[in-house]
Amino acid sequence: MAEAEKKSYTISDIYQGGYSSLDPEKGYGNIFTGYRANINQLAITTNPSNAAILKEFSDKANLGVEHIEIEALDPKVFDAMPKQQLKEINRLSKLTGVGISFHGPLIEPSGMTQHGWNEASRKAAERQIQESMERIHEANPEDMVVNFHTSNFLPSAEISKTKEGEQPQSGLIVDTQRGSVNIIPLKERYFPGENREVNLKEEIKRLNEETWNEGVRHLAYNGDRAISYLAQGTPLAKIAEAEKKEGKEFSGSEELVARKKAEYNAGVALLNDSYRQLKQLYELSYKSGAEQDKKILEGFAKRIESYAKRIEEKPSSDESIMLREKILEDGLDTFNKISPPQIVQSADEFMMKKSSESFGNAAFNVYKKFSKEKKNAPIMVIENPPANQQFSRGEDVANMVKGAREQFVERALKEGFSRGEAERQAEKLIGATWDVGHINMLRKQGFEEKDIIKETEKIAPFVKHIHLSDNFGFEHTELPMGMGNVPLKEIMEKLGKKGFEAKKIIEAGDWWTKHLPQGAGQPFVPSLEGMGSPIYGMKMAPYWNQALGLTQGYFGGYGQMLPQGNYEIFGAGFSQLPAELGGQRPGAQGSRMSGKPME
């Protein structure tokens, strides 16, 4: 063998070895994630599809866990949980010393539905979040943590990660007037002077300009036609009408008079339609326009206020026709002075604001209720959903938590709280859950391990709760930690003290509910191995990931590398001697060691 080959030639993983007090930190087996967590930091969940949670809670408490998270992802499952069961679980928790947290129903907090957005739907979502927190309080009135996802409706915008960085392929926009959500492709622009970068903000700006300018052009076109028709039809029609009243016979052509009357009536109809369009554009620009433009609009409103009242009193009078013309002329001049209103907005920005409002209001209402009763309010934690859904990134969750806290403080100030106390309670009662399996699904879009770790840095200051599930970055599978490629050790290092103190919930539903063979068992013991939890209560070595090494003295013979058969074939020490001479061969019978002649 060449010298270079000798240096690079190694033998590893042949002998798994056993626990050694000289090397207690060494992990054996390939399930160990490299990050150790004590058993008292780990928790297991109930079956999210099971509303009869009392027996399940009791069975899981028998596993030796110190904390159980009740899961009710489907709102119908949660509504099927009798309140008596929650009270009994509270009593069972006190008897066993097992802590309780809660994964709330999957609710879209922004109020967006398949039919679009409206404020009534947002308020309904807010009430559902609040009611969930108040009901589950029965199970743990002391220190309940309640978990909700940032979103549960829209997919995330399409992003491709390349060497050049993140490349958005599409964007989500919302029509603020209709409440509808649409996906728009993001394309490079090639016309001279255009920004060639793919940019959602630029696309939204362009859409708003086109929509607004089209509305103003349509108003101007119809207004001009209306005034033209009125100018052509009014004189002759008026003369004919006046002469008819005086009993005179009109000398003009009846056909001409009829045509002029038709033109006049068409002008009135177009003017009325233009007036209606002007009111719509005014409402739109006042509601969705910039703050500085509202002053211009308010000046226009003051100028036409008396005209508008007279039109309302006598809508069909000749004076109303004249006043509509004046208002139309002033309105067009005003609209040309303001910037296009934000008719179309980024769906992320719009729904982030609405979701933060729902979370903040619900958290404050719950806090207000229980503080009056001198009880501890539940802590709300907001979780990143799987990475193919909206608001799944670290920055998204951080912004949602900050927005909810701001809304909480705003409500508290209106209720007479001091700013300092309001901010302290907001920070205490609203935080984040970091689901390590959900963020790992960014791999499907081309993100690497280092990118996933960076996502953790953005959320670290807000984390109060952790969900543990492993996968391979493509599907929303939930395996015990150490069975996929989630970089748990690096993630936990980025979370630092917050991650160490947070309760770590084992969400490994696929281990025992879906694809694996029946009898795979609870995911708790494999999770103890993956997390390298200490076996004994002293919280020191040996660890669960070293359990196989601990049993080898009883069941392993000479070990996996040197099994008994090898000794028998190749010989070693006394191993192939007969039992009479201290070996392991039964009955030498006629061998040269037996004292009998050989046959």
mmCIF file of C-alpha atoms in Angstrom, residues 78 132 368:
data_model
loop_
_atom_site.group_PDB
_atom_site.id
_atom_site.type_symbol
_atom_site.label_atom_id
_atom_site.label_comp_id
_atom_site.label_asym_id
_atom_site.label_seq_id
_atom_site.Cartn_x
_atom_site.Cartn_y
_atom_site.Cartn_z
ATOM 1 C CA PHE A 78 -61.596 20.776 20.134
ATOM 2 C CA SER A 132 -59.868 28.522 22.728
ATOM 3 C CA LYS A 368 -58.185 41.359 31.028
#
